[in-house]
Amino acid sequence: MSRRCAELLWGLATIGAIAITRLIPVESNELWRFITAFAFLYYGYLLGNTILPKIKSIKSIWLGLLLFVSLQSLVQTGLYYFGFRLGQDSDAISLISAIFLSGLLAFFFKPRISAKARPVAHNSRPQQTFFRVFRHKLFSTTLFLAAVLAFAFIIKNAAQASTLESIRTPWPLLPKATITAIAILWMTLLLSSLWARSAFLGAIHGFLATSATTFIAPLIYRLGFGFDGFLHIASEKILLGSGFLEPKPFYYIGEYVFTTWLARFADLPIAQIDRWLLPVAAAILPTLCLLTILKDKKAGLSILALLPLAAFVSTTPQGLAYILGLTALILCLGTAKANVHFVAPLIVSAWAIAVHPLAGIPLLFVVLATLSVIYLPKKTAIAVSAFSVITAGIAVPLLFYFLSLKSGTSIAWNFNQLFHAEPWLSRLLEFVPFIGNHFTVWPAWASLTNRLIPLILFFAALLAYKSSNDKKERGACLVFIFSALIFYIAAVALKATGDFTFLIDYERSNYGDRLNILALLCLVPPAGLGLNEFWKKARKVPLIIFIAAIAFYSFIAAAASYNALPRHDAIAVSRGWSTSRYDLEAVQLIDRDAGNRAYTVLANQSVSAAAVSLLGFKRYTALAVGETPVFFYPIPTGGVLYELYLQITYNEPSMDILKDAAELGRSDLVYVVLNDYWWRAQTVAEQIREIADQDWDISDGKVWVYKFDLRTDSNDAPAAAGL
């Protein structure tokens, strides 16, 4: 009781210090940062000891920190939806609330195991000779140095390849040896987990191998990777500056409150926080979770290479929710061995829902199903877990259906497709390892790996189920396997019945693909156990076969990393071009030329992303009350203006299209932006120039800008200018 009283007193003292810093009428940022850092470290330590009672305190603090951040972010999310202005006051309230909730968890839940009572791992192996110890240390050191050198090679070259140009894929900018270096990193991770037997080295190797892939995009794409990220950063800037974001979005706030809080606390640019948040989290959280749960089964760390890394190379709320959900799923396995308190996966799942409900809600039901088979009586557990797994599978399609009815989102539903064999057969064929008549070795192997990984995960999960002697662990593995199957079925159903007409054609299957990612995430925890069992058996086979297995793993891992970033090769063709400095120049030129006049722009995704980056959400218009407002640039994911842009670039340009754009944007000034990489750029440029009032040429034809002033006669002789 004395220790609990001491914890209570520390909590009261911290809360008092927070209150004093908010009441002092002078600048006290450094004091505030010190108190906040102390609260995070102390309560991270406290929660870690509470949630991971069988693990040494210093090793459990990472989970305590994650739970404390989760609690604070959940409180901040609640404050936002209740109308509070987010800022220093909300930071203080959320910090005090997190301290209070942490104290309650530590007080009421299972007490910590004292140092004397902690289980001591007895080494049953015979005493090793000096030569054996030396050889082991030398091997571990060699692996570590090889990993560090390979990592340094990749990061150095990625930083040097940083570009402001438009690119389809980063791979041509990197040395050809980059893939080899990535393969070396994954190989050293596997070898270290098999022989080093050091949790610290395992964590380092896991971080280096994963981050070597997830850090490439933030380093090379200097202006930003993808298009959604620009929208999220613009929203975060508004929330950071004003404390409000209207209208209140149903999604994303769980991420926004964390990034804006971190920007205030650390005084860092919000764009840099957003750029690195997910790549860093993806390199740290799965590795630490697996090390905590696997304990002496460290070969299971090899599962890191089979993660859907493409979802983690650029920060989005969806990706962050995936990582948090995966963390919760892995922690569920820990509850089966009583290594982790059941509250941990629930708290992390709650934060995942606040970040992105479409990812968090299904994974929460999987967590509930897993916990039910671990804690409830058998008959009750079967009923609850079955209900939870089925609910997890149908949650996303149902959410989309009801949202389309309520908000009028343009989704065309055709439920008759469920009874056609074609979508189901097509999905089954996707698992068949066949790539057609392609003779380009590496691209063909990379594409084949995409088909192999789900099969490897599935059979590894089955191996974990069959080899486990623990009933609770077997039950958890079974829940994960059935959840994955349900998500695959739901993905086929959503793709077959729902046509997301508000998206660009080639992105309309994205929501179904997200369910496929949820399926892969469900297979990761049991597959980690299964791979550990596989490598344990593989060590007993002839050496040549064992070496072949390690080489095969390294090739698969390298191909998975290659697939994580956009590809443009003989088999896979990337459709997207990154935002460039010329796109930024075009946006600045248009805004400067328009002056105070309202204007509408027809442009591609890259230019629209540049506009959001520079101008934020400057202007929206609505044609009628209740209609969806139209942004004055085509939004990066599609929309009505983007359809007009496609018409003017694919078909013959006409004034009728421009008048439609002007009506949508409620302006009489329209600009058209054309990039030189557009496949019909030269032809379309000549056609548009003939009807434009004025045109600009940016950087010797990298980008063309055309002006149409609908207050004048566009058939008059156009004026042309060059930059």
XYZ file of C-alpha atoms in Angstrom:
723
model
C 0.000 0.000 0.000
C 2.896 2.361 0.713
C 4.093 2.105 -2.888
C 0.605 2.814 -4.174
C 0.352 5.818 -1.897
C 3.681 7.061 -3.226
C 2.392 6.708 -6.774
C -0.732 8.636 -5.827
C 1.333 11.424 -4.274
C 3.549 11.659 -7.357
C 0.405 11.945 -9.467
C -1.034 14.708 -7.304
C 2.287 16.558 -7.341
C 2.482 16.345 -11.132
C -1.096 17.535 -11.552
C -0.394 20.415 -9.177
C 2.710 21.395 -11.136
C 0.721 21.340 -14.383
C -1.955 23.560 -12.864
C 0.662 26.033 -11.605
C 2.322 26.324 -15.034
C -1.056 27.114 -16.596
C -1.824 29.755 -13.950
C 1.540 31.560 -14.034
C 1.024 34.703 -16.165
C 4.523 34.475 -17.654
C 6.139 32.418 -20.371
C 6.907 28.987 -18.887
C 7.450 26.762 -21.931
C 10.624 25.120 -20.631
C 9.017 24.290 -17.287
C 5.953 22.960 -19.088
C 8.104 20.739 -21.296
C 10.006 19.410 -18.288
C 6.816 18.537 -16.405
C 5.288 16.933 -19.499
C 8.417 14.861 -20.170
C 8.516 13.771 -16.518
C 4.845 12.756 -16.637
C 5.380 10.712 -19.787
C 8.448 8.912 -18.457
C 7.117 8.268 -14.970
C 3.679 7.101 -16.045
C 5.147 5.206 -18.964
C 7.250 3.334 -16.406
C 4.238 2.860 -14.130
C 1.921 1.615 -16.879
C 4.629 -0.621 -18.296
C 5.050 -2.352 -14.938
C 1.288 -2.715 -14.610
C 0.588 -4.019 -18.108
C 3.749 -6.146 -18.487
C 4.226 -7.529 -14.952
C 6.572 -10.351 -15.985
C 9.042 -8.157 -17.845
C 11.802 -6.032 -16.383
C 10.771 -2.441 -15.831
C 13.160 -0.815 -18.287
C 11.992 -3.192 -21.050
C 8.328 -2.492 -20.427
C 8.449 1.303 -20.507
C 7.876 1.444 -24.279
C 4.392 -0.039 -23.915
C 3.648 2.236 -20.976
C 4.588 5.250 -23.106
C 2.372 4.024 -25.952
C -0.581 3.560 -23.600
C -0.042 6.971 -22.007
C 0.071 8.639 -25.440
C -3.052 6.693 -26.417
C -4.929 7.884 -23.339
C -3.897 11.493 -23.860
C -4.819 11.407 -27.557
C -8.204 9.869 -26.768
C -8.927 12.640 -24.265
C -7.815 15.282 -26.798
C -10.113 13.693 -29.373
C -13.015 13.856 -26.940
C -12.272 17.501 -26.146
C -12.268 18.325 -29.862
C -15.653 16.726 -30.507
C -17.122 18.452 -27.443
C -16.159 21.819 -28.907
C -13.003 22.679 -26.944
C -10.362 24.745 -28.673
C -7.230 22.612 -28.995
C -4.153 24.331 -27.630
C -2.146 24.606 -24.437
C -5.235 24.410 -22.233
C -6.434 21.210 -23.900
C -2.880 19.858 -23.604
C -2.999 20.440 -19.850
C -6.464 18.906 -19.477
C -5.546 15.843 -21.539
C -2.265 15.389 -19.657
C -4.002 15.571 -16.280
C -6.670 13.149 -17.515
C -4.035 10.702 -18.773
C -2.249 10.889 -15.406
C -5.517 10.247 -13.579
C -6.459 7.297 -15.813
C -2.954 5.832 -15.557
C -3.136 6.044 -11.785
C -6.466 4.222 -11.803
C -5.080 1.467 -14.020
C -2.034 1.028 -11.792
C -4.152 1.057 -8.616
C -6.957 -1.330 -9.558
C -5.371 -3.750 -11.979
C -2.911 -6.521 -11.317
C -0.060 -5.235 -9.126
C 3.474 -5.311 -10.345
C 5.699 -8.254 -9.581
C 8.514 -7.174 -7.361
C 12.106 -7.690 -8.369
C 12.357 -10.667 -5.992
C 9.188 -12.236 -7.290
C 9.971 -11.764 -10.960
C 10.572 -15.038 -12.758
C 14.246 -15.626 -13.317
C 15.302 -17.242 -16.556
C 17.637 -20.112 -15.703
C 20.114 -21.031 -18.363
C 19.852 -24.786 -18.831
C 22.584 -24.905 -21.454
C 25.973 -26.253 -20.399
C 28.714 -23.806 -19.519
C 30.318 -22.582 -22.725
C 34.036 -22.443 -23.296
C 35.858 -19.195 -23.915
C 36.233 -20.076 -27.590
C 32.501 -20.679 -28.010
C 31.632 -17.412 -26.280
C 34.179 -15.529 -28.377
C 32.876 -17.082 -31.602
C 29.308 -16.197 -30.645
C 30.226 -12.588 -29.824
C 32.236 -12.282 -33.032
C 29.351 -13.598 -35.121
C 26.857 -11.237 -33.444
C 29.194 -8.269 -33.892
C 29.770 -9.125 -37.551
C 26.034 -9.300 -38.198
C 25.499 -6.009 -36.399
C 28.239 -4.212 -38.348
C 26.965 -5.630 -41.645
C 23.463 -4.375 -40.828
C 24.698 -0.916 -39.823
C 26.804 -0.589 -42.990
C 23.934 -1.729 -45.231
C 21.537 0.650 -43.472
C 23.982 3.564 -43.761
C 24.457 2.818 -47.471
C 20.701 2.914 -48.119
C 19.967 6.016 -46.047
C 22.949 7.958 -47.406
C 22.012 7.283 -51.023
C 18.329 7.979 -50.385
C 19.210 11.334 -48.826
C 21.485 12.182 -51.755
C 18.728 11.222 -54.208
C 16.284 13.672 -52.607
C 14.507 15.468 -55.422
C 12.091 18.275 -56.234
C 11.344 16.780 -59.658
C 8.285 14.760 -60.646
C 9.067 11.051 -60.495
C 7.041 7.887 -60.865
C 9.262 5.659 -58.777
C 12.286 6.294 -56.543
C 14.174 3.141 -57.527
C 16.033 4.551 -60.594
C 17.437 7.312 -58.345
C 19.075 4.753 -56.051
C 22.143 2.597 -56.782
C 21.437 -0.894 -58.102
C 23.099 -2.289 -54.981
C 20.259 -0.875 -52.837
C 18.157 -4.018 -53.220
C 21.178 -6.121 -52.257
C 21.715 -3.972 -49.163
C 18.053 -4.412 -48.210
C 18.381 -8.182 -48.632
C 21.455 -8.123 -46.361
C 19.481 -6.263 -43.689
C 16.687 -8.825 -43.685
C 19.206 -11.675 -43.695
C 21.094 -10.250 -40.711
C 17.777 -9.864 -38.880
C 17.017 -13.537 -39.425
C 20.511 -14.770 -38.532
C 20.637 -12.568 -35.444
C 17.257 -13.832 -34.242
C 18.415 -17.425 -34.757
C 21.801 -17.182 -33.022
C 22.352 -13.902 -31.166
C 19.647 -14.511 -28.506
C 19.780 -10.851 -27.533
C 16.558 -8.866 -27.285
C 18.489 -5.620 -27.668
C 20.210 -6.794 -30.857
C 16.892 -8.135 -32.118
C 15.289 -4.731 -31.615
C 18.150 -2.980 -33.422
C 18.090 -5.394 -36.369
C 14.300 -5.163 -36.611
C 14.400 -1.378 -36.609
C 17.207 -1.177 -39.189
C 15.618 -3.675 -41.576
C 12.146 -2.128 -41.456
C 13.197 1.524 -41.473
C 15.535 0.948 -44.430
C 12.338 0.541 -46.456
C 9.971 2.960 -44.723
C 12.511 5.824 -44.615
C 13.208 5.881 -48.368
C 10.066 7.789 -49.381
C 10.381 10.581 -46.757
C 14.010 11.089 -47.778
C 13.602 11.071 -51.570
C 10.262 12.835 -52.005
C 11.286 16.217 -50.648
C 7.900 17.858 -51.213
C 5.865 14.870 -50.112
C 4.882 11.380 -51.193
C 1.429 10.625 -52.529
C -1.493 13.035 -52.517
C -3.548 12.366 -49.386
C -0.674 13.518 -47.194
C -0.949 17.076 -48.521
C -4.605 17.212 -47.487
C -3.872 15.913 -44.003
C -0.978 18.321 -43.434
C -3.147 21.248 -44.545
C -5.852 20.173 -42.078
C -3.296 19.786 -39.286
C -1.944 23.276 -39.947
C -5.424 24.742 -39.592
C -6.035 22.799 -36.380
C -2.640 23.833 -35.002
C -3.188 27.501 -35.818
C -6.831 27.947 -34.841
C -7.568 25.045 -32.508
C -10.642 24.179 -34.582
C -11.411 22.348 -37.809
C -14.801 22.901 -39.386
C -16.801 21.029 -40.403
C -15.800 18.417 -37.850
C -14.550 15.344 -39.756
C -15.727 11.925 -38.641
C -12.272 10.534 -39.381
C -8.619 11.349 -38.710
C -8.868 13.409 -35.490
C -7.014 10.775 -33.470
C -3.930 11.461 -35.586
C -4.422 15.211 -35.887
C -4.587 15.784 -32.124
C -1.331 13.879 -31.636
C 0.636 15.626 -34.392
C -0.556 19.081 -33.328
C 0.203 18.330 -29.668
C 3.705 17.150 -30.592
C 4.233 20.270 -32.710
C 3.367 22.466 -29.723
C 5.384 20.429 -27.245
C 8.561 19.973 -29.313
C 8.244 23.193 -31.352
C 8.675 21.232 -34.594
C 7.127 21.908 -38.028
C 3.886 20.007 -38.414
C 4.878 18.923 -41.928
C 8.038 17.204 -40.661
C 6.156 15.481 -37.845
C 3.581 14.199 -40.310
C 6.276 13.115 -42.779
C 8.090 10.880 -40.274
C 5.333 9.763 -37.893
C 4.217 6.569 -39.622
C 7.589 5.435 -41.080
C 9.135 5.669 -37.595
C 6.151 4.061 -35.844
C 6.169 1.187 -38.352
C 9.865 0.569 -37.677
C 9.488 0.588 -33.876
C 6.096 -0.684 -32.693
C 5.837 -4.089 -34.458
C 9.452 -4.912 -33.560
C 9.030 -4.126 -29.858
C 5.655 -5.870 -29.711
C 7.011 -9.046 -31.264
C 10.059 -9.054 -28.988
C 7.811 -8.640 -25.962
C 5.405 -11.402 -26.956
C 7.774 -13.897 -28.591
C 10.391 -13.729 -25.803
C 12.540 -16.826 -26.474
C 10.948 -17.329 -29.924
C 12.930 -14.529 -31.538
C 13.055 -16.167 -34.981
C 9.482 -14.951 -35.280
C 10.945 -11.483 -35.918
C 11.434 -12.644 -39.506
C 7.722 -11.902 -39.956
C 8.615 -8.194 -40.165
C 9.691 -8.674 -43.783
C 6.191 -9.863 -44.698
C 4.345 -6.841 -43.311
C 2.352 -4.793 -45.868
C 5.082 -2.125 -45.833
C 3.521 -0.180 -48.720
C 0.914 1.082 -46.245
C 3.614 2.481 -43.946
C 6.002 4.435 -46.203
C 3.957 7.642 -46.008
C 1.923 8.976 -43.104
C -1.839 8.736 -43.477
C -4.483 8.181 -40.786
C -5.332 4.867 -42.436
C -1.715 3.702 -42.170
C -1.376 4.871 -38.566
C -4.587 3.042 -37.667
C -3.138 -0.093 -39.297
C 0.000 0.088 -37.147
C -1.972 0.703 -33.960
C -4.366 -2.108 -34.849
C -1.480 -4.479 -35.584
C 0.071 -3.539 -32.236
C -3.202 -4.396 -30.499
C -3.438 -7.743 -32.304
C 0.098 -8.737 -31.324
C -0.530 -7.702 -27.718
C -3.559 -10.007 -27.685
C -1.206 -12.962 -28.042
C 0.574 -11.734 -24.930
C -2.644 -11.918 -22.953
C -2.852 -15.639 -23.778
C 0.358 -16.204 -21.786
C -0.649 -13.671 -19.101
C 2.363 -11.590 -20.126
C 0.187 -8.602 -21.073
C -2.877 -7.228 -19.328
C -5.993 -7.344 -21.511
C -6.538 -3.586 -21.144
C -3.486 -2.826 -23.329
C -4.907 -4.000 -26.697
C -8.235 -2.367 -25.871
C -6.674 1.058 -25.247
C -4.540 0.899 -28.393
C -7.559 -0.260 -30.434
C -9.568 2.686 -29.132
C -6.884 5.085 -30.378
C -6.902 3.297 -33.753
C -10.650 3.961 -34.010
C -10.115 7.643 -33.203
C -7.476 7.792 -35.952
C -9.529 6.009 -38.630
C -12.759 4.142 -37.795
C -12.766 2.154 -41.050
C -9.545 0.458 -39.941
C -9.944 0.659 -36.162
C -13.491 -0.680 -35.758
C -12.968 -3.998 -37.618
C -9.688 -4.622 -35.795
C -11.336 -3.849 -32.438
C -13.847 -6.631 -33.077
C -10.965 -8.997 -33.854
C -9.350 -7.970 -30.559
C -12.628 -8.621 -28.714
C -12.950 -12.016 -30.387
C -9.396 -12.924 -29.378
C -9.841 -11.805 -25.783
C -13.109 -13.737 -25.544
C -11.445 -17.078 -26.380
C -8.742 -16.325 -23.819
C -10.890 -15.180 -20.886
C -14.425 -16.554 -21.342
C -15.766 -20.097 -20.804
C -15.598 -22.266 -23.908
C -19.247 -22.146 -25.033
C -19.584 -18.435 -24.374
C -16.240 -17.781 -26.031
C -17.292 -19.577 -29.223
C -20.496 -17.540 -29.496
C -18.885 -14.190 -28.685
C -15.850 -14.733 -30.902
C -17.971 -15.912 -33.861
C -20.234 -12.876 -33.551
C -17.241 -10.522 -33.239
C -15.390 -11.991 -36.235
C -18.460 -11.804 -38.481
C -19.148 -8.247 -37.317
C -15.540 -7.314 -38.066
C -15.932 -8.592 -41.620
C -19.191 -6.819 -42.428
C -18.417 -3.603 -40.515
C -16.680 -1.744 -43.361
C -19.164 -2.635 -46.141
C -22.058 -1.719 -43.829
C -20.432 1.570 -42.826
C -19.973 2.487 -46.481
C -23.541 1.541 -47.307
C -25.098 3.637 -44.535
C -22.726 6.559 -45.119
C -23.665 6.597 -48.805
C -27.352 6.703 -47.871
C -26.896 9.427 -45.259
C -24.383 11.720 -46.959
C -25.267 11.086 -50.583
C -21.745 9.906 -51.393
C -21.639 8.664 -54.971
C -21.452 4.885 -54.525
C -23.358 2.687 -56.971
C -24.460 -0.579 -55.340
C -25.224 -3.785 -57.245
C -25.833 -6.636 -54.808
C -26.612 -9.088 -57.614
C -22.861 -9.366 -58.181
C -22.605 -11.348 -54.949
C -24.272 -14.275 -56.700
C -21.986 -14.264 -59.732
C -19.009 -16.609 -59.760
C -16.655 -14.230 -61.572
C -15.551 -11.966 -58.659
C -14.979 -14.968 -56.382
C -12.993 -16.927 -58.969
C -10.991 -13.825 -59.827
C -10.054 -13.429 -56.171
C -8.952 -17.057 -55.884
C -6.796 -16.715 -58.992
C -4.975 -13.804 -57.359
C -3.438 -16.299 -54.929
C -2.130 -18.536 -57.704
C 1.623 -17.914 -58.101
C 1.548 -17.227 -61.845
C 2.797 -14.088 -63.602
C 2.408 -14.924 -67.285
C 5.053 -14.856 -69.993
C 7.409 -12.294 -68.482
C 11.147 -12.771 -68.765
C 12.442 -9.836 -66.733
C 13.791 -11.657 -63.720
C 13.623 -9.139 -60.875
C 10.277 -7.461 -61.746
C 8.771 -10.904 -62.332
C 10.067 -12.174 -58.987
C 8.778 -9.075 -57.189
C 5.309 -9.536 -58.693
C 5.358 -13.225 -57.828
C 6.271 -12.341 -54.236
C 3.119 -10.234 -53.963
C 1.119 -13.386 -54.596
C 3.256 -15.593 -52.372
C 3.196 -13.492 -49.194
C -0.513 -14.039 -48.322
C -0.006 -17.783 -48.808
C 3.140 -17.795 -46.660
C 1.349 -15.896 -43.899
C -1.651 -18.219 -44.044
C 0.350 -21.453 -43.856
C 2.656 -20.026 -41.182
C -0.430 -19.146 -39.122
C -1.738 -22.702 -39.577
C 1.637 -24.052 -38.451
C 1.414 -21.921 -35.303
C -2.050 -23.302 -34.584
C -0.970 -26.917 -35.055
C 2.304 -26.670 -33.131
C 1.080 -24.728 -30.084
C 0.457 -26.672 -26.880
C -1.352 -23.789 -25.197
C -5.145 -23.895 -25.607
C -5.552 -20.150 -25.266
C -2.817 -19.482 -27.800
C -4.364 -21.982 -30.222
C -7.729 -20.304 -29.798
C -6.217 -16.891 -30.512
C -4.492 -18.232 -33.641
C -7.778 -19.691 -34.860
C -9.541 -16.343 -34.369
C -6.847 -14.559 -36.367
C -7.070 -17.076 -39.225
C -10.867 -16.917 -39.467
C -10.787 -13.110 -39.225
C -8.390 -12.971 -42.169
C -10.675 -15.211 -44.228
C -13.690 -13.063 -43.351
C -11.841 -9.899 -44.409
C -10.879 -11.491 -47.735
C -14.527 -12.418 -48.339
C -15.654 -8.906 -47.382
C -13.084 -7.411 -49.775
C -14.465 -9.438 -52.680
C -18.029 -8.488 -51.735
C -17.204 -4.775 -51.474
C -15.355 -4.727 -54.804
C -18.130 -6.646 -56.535
C -21.114 -4.697 -55.208
C -19.813 -1.153 -54.673
C -18.671 1.191 -57.443
C -17.010 4.233 -55.851
C -17.761 6.637 -58.684
C -16.466 9.657 -56.752
C -12.926 8.275 -57.078
C -10.596 8.178 -60.069
C -11.149 5.020 -62.143
C -7.928 3.284 -61.132
C -8.497 4.014 -57.421
C -12.038 2.632 -57.149
C -10.846 -0.716 -55.822
C -8.817 0.917 -53.032
C -11.410 0.391 -50.309
C -11.623 -3.315 -51.080
C -7.832 -3.504 -51.065
C -7.829 -1.986 -47.577
C -9.802 -4.980 -46.341
C -7.122 -7.196 -47.874
C -4.556 -5.333 -45.767
C -6.666 -5.953 -42.653
C -6.605 -9.652 -43.528
C -2.811 -9.624 -43.782
C -2.526 -7.808 -40.444
C -4.656 -10.482 -38.774
C -2.321 -13.191 -40.055
C 0.861 -11.477 -38.835
C 0.705 -12.392 -35.089
C 0.137 -16.150 -35.544
C 2.446 -16.228 -38.565
C 5.230 -14.867 -36.354
C 4.819 -17.895 -34.094
C 4.616 -20.161 -37.125
C 7.815 -18.812 -38.679
C 9.627 -19.330 -35.392
C 8.512 -22.965 -35.460
C 9.565 -23.252 -39.111
C 13.078 -21.945 -38.477
C 13.425 -24.199 -35.433
C 12.728 -27.191 -37.659
C 14.846 -25.790 -40.509
C 17.962 -25.777 -38.315
C 17.770 -29.569 -38.172
C 17.832 -30.139 -41.944
C 21.036 -30.526 -44.016
C 23.114 -27.355 -44.158
C 22.662 -26.784 -47.894
C 18.864 -26.824 -47.534
C 19.048 -24.491 -44.548
C 21.210 -22.031 -46.501
C 18.756 -22.222 -49.417
C 15.879 -21.421 -47.039
C 17.728 -18.360 -45.705
C 18.484 -17.199 -49.264
C 14.846 -17.727 -50.283
C 13.684 -15.679 -47.301
C 16.130 -12.883 -48.154
C 14.934 -12.755 -51.773
C 11.292 -12.615 -50.678
C 12.052 -9.909 -48.111
C 13.965 -7.781 -50.633
C 11.142 -8.133 -53.165
C 8.586 -7.152 -50.514
C 10.586 -3.985 -49.804
C 10.804 -3.298 -53.545
C 7.015 -3.619 -53.801
C 6.515 -1.240 -50.868
C 7.394 1.766 -53.038
C 5.930 2.716 -56.437
C 7.203 0.545 -59.278
C 7.614 1.392 -62.939
C 9.165 -1.586 -64.664
C 8.425 -4.217 -67.286
C 5.505 -5.647 -65.295
C 4.184 -2.967 -62.917
C 3.414 0.531 -64.216
C 2.989 3.358 -61.717
C 0.224 5.797 -62.662
C 1.149 8.583 -60.288
C 3.707 11.362 -60.611
C 4.996 13.104 -57.518
C 4.513 16.807 -56.883
C 7.419 18.901 -58.180
C 8.783 22.396 -57.718
C 7.331 23.282 -61.137
C 3.861 22.432 -59.844
C 4.461 24.813 -56.936
C 5.606 27.530 -59.361
C 2.453 27.046 -61.431
C 0.237 27.419 -58.359
C 2.074 30.582 -57.282
C 1.888 32.053 -60.790
C -1.863 31.473 -61.031
C -2.597 32.922 -57.602
C -0.434 35.957 -58.331
C -1.991 36.544 -61.751
C -5.569 36.218 -60.483
C -5.038 38.818 -57.770
C -8.240 39.283 -55.804
C -10.469 37.635 -58.392
C -12.035 34.245 -57.752
C -10.747 31.572 -60.096
C -11.060 27.884 -60.887
C -8.255 25.570 -61.989
C -8.266 22.390 -64.053
C -5.124 20.408 -63.254
C -3.866 16.938 -62.407
C -3.359 15.415 -58.964
C 0.206 16.651 -58.524
C -0.667 20.295 -59.169
C -3.745 20.054 -56.946
C -1.595 18.648 -54.145
C 0.805 21.575 -54.621
C -2.138 23.980 -54.345
C -3.270 22.421 -51.073
C 0.311 22.615 -49.788
C 0.699 26.320 -50.614
C -2.833 27.701 -50.302
C -4.508 25.289 -47.929
C -8.276 25.067 -48.302
C -8.510 28.586 -49.661
C -11.885 28.505 -51.368
C -14.883 26.206 -51.657
C -18.121 26.831 -53.522
C -21.517 25.130 -53.370
C -24.006 25.259 -56.240
C -26.986 24.825 -53.926
C -27.823 24.376 -50.267
C -27.048 20.843 -49.156
C -24.753 20.044 -52.077
C -21.167 18.985 -51.554
C -18.874 22.052 -51.784
C -16.440 22.116 -54.712
C -12.784 22.983 -54.095
C -11.386 25.432 -56.650
C -8.717 22.889 -57.664
C -9.533 19.249 -58.464
C -9.088 17.376 -55.193
C -6.189 14.904 -55.452
C -8.467 11.848 -55.250
C -10.839 12.892 -58.029
C -14.157 14.744 -58.216
C -16.196 16.732 -60.740
C -13.447 19.205 -61.634
C -11.029 16.370 -62.256
C -13.507 14.802 -64.667
C -13.567 18.095 -66.587
C -9.769 18.099 -66.620
C -9.798 14.619 -68.144
C -12.277 15.784 -70.769
C -10.135 18.732 -71.807
C -6.951 16.662 -71.989
C -8.267 13.397 -73.458
C -10.813 14.953 -75.813
C -10.606 18.075 -77.933
C -10.489 21.185 -75.686
C -13.585 23.370 -75.928
C -14.998 26.478 -74.320
C -18.032 24.496 -73.179
C -15.847 22.472 -70.805
C -14.279 25.653 -69.458
C -17.692 27.237 -68.910
C -18.766 24.148 -66.956
C -15.653 24.529 -64.799
C -16.394 28.218 -64.257
C -19.945 27.406 -63.179
C -18.754 24.755 -60.733
C -16.156 27.088 -59.266
C -18.451 30.132 -59.264
C -15.884 32.203 -61.143
C -15.369 33.763 -64.555
C -11.631 33.098 -64.511
C -10.382 29.597 -65.355
C -6.838 28.251 -65.600
C -5.704 24.978 -67.141
C -2.388 23.419 -66.092
C -0.667 20.808 -68.244
C 2.470 18.850 -67.286
C 4.986 17.714 -69.880
C 4.795 14.060 -68.779
C 1.136 13.837 -69.814
C 1.066 11.337 -72.667
C -0.662 13.783 -75.075
C 1.043 16.872 -73.695
C 2.346 18.346 -76.970
C -0.889 17.796 -78.903
C -3.145 19.090 -76.135
C -0.844 22.073 -75.494
C -1.200 23.250 -79.092
C -4.978 22.803 -79.041
C -5.477 24.677 -75.760
C -3.128 27.482 -76.791
C -5.370 28.259 -79.770
C -8.332 29.157 -77.548
C -6.531 30.535 -74.458
C -6.367 34.234 -73.592
C -2.857 33.895 -72.229
C -0.352 31.132 -71.586
C 2.856 30.645 -69.631
C 5.701 28.215 -70.093
C 7.427 27.182 -66.855
C 11.013 25.901 -66.997
C 11.236 25.175 -70.718
C 7.959 23.344 -70.959
C 7.936 21.400 -67.698
C 4.508 22.898 -67.020
C 2.182 24.977 -69.199
C -0.431 27.292 -67.705
C -3.371 28.595 -69.758
C -5.666 31.431 -68.764
C -9.290 31.821 -69.809
C -11.051 35.036 -68.835
C -14.700 34.364 -69.546
C -15.512 38.066 -69.246
C -13.692 38.516 -72.573
C -14.030 36.867 -75.954
C -11.641 33.933 -75.900
C -11.593 33.802 -79.679
C -9.623 37.033 -79.807
C -5.917 36.758 -80.537
C -4.367 35.202 -77.438
C -1.435 36.789 -75.697
C 1.441 34.460 -74.889
C 4.192 34.916 -72.412
C 7.084 32.742 -71.355
C 8.804 32.276 -68.060
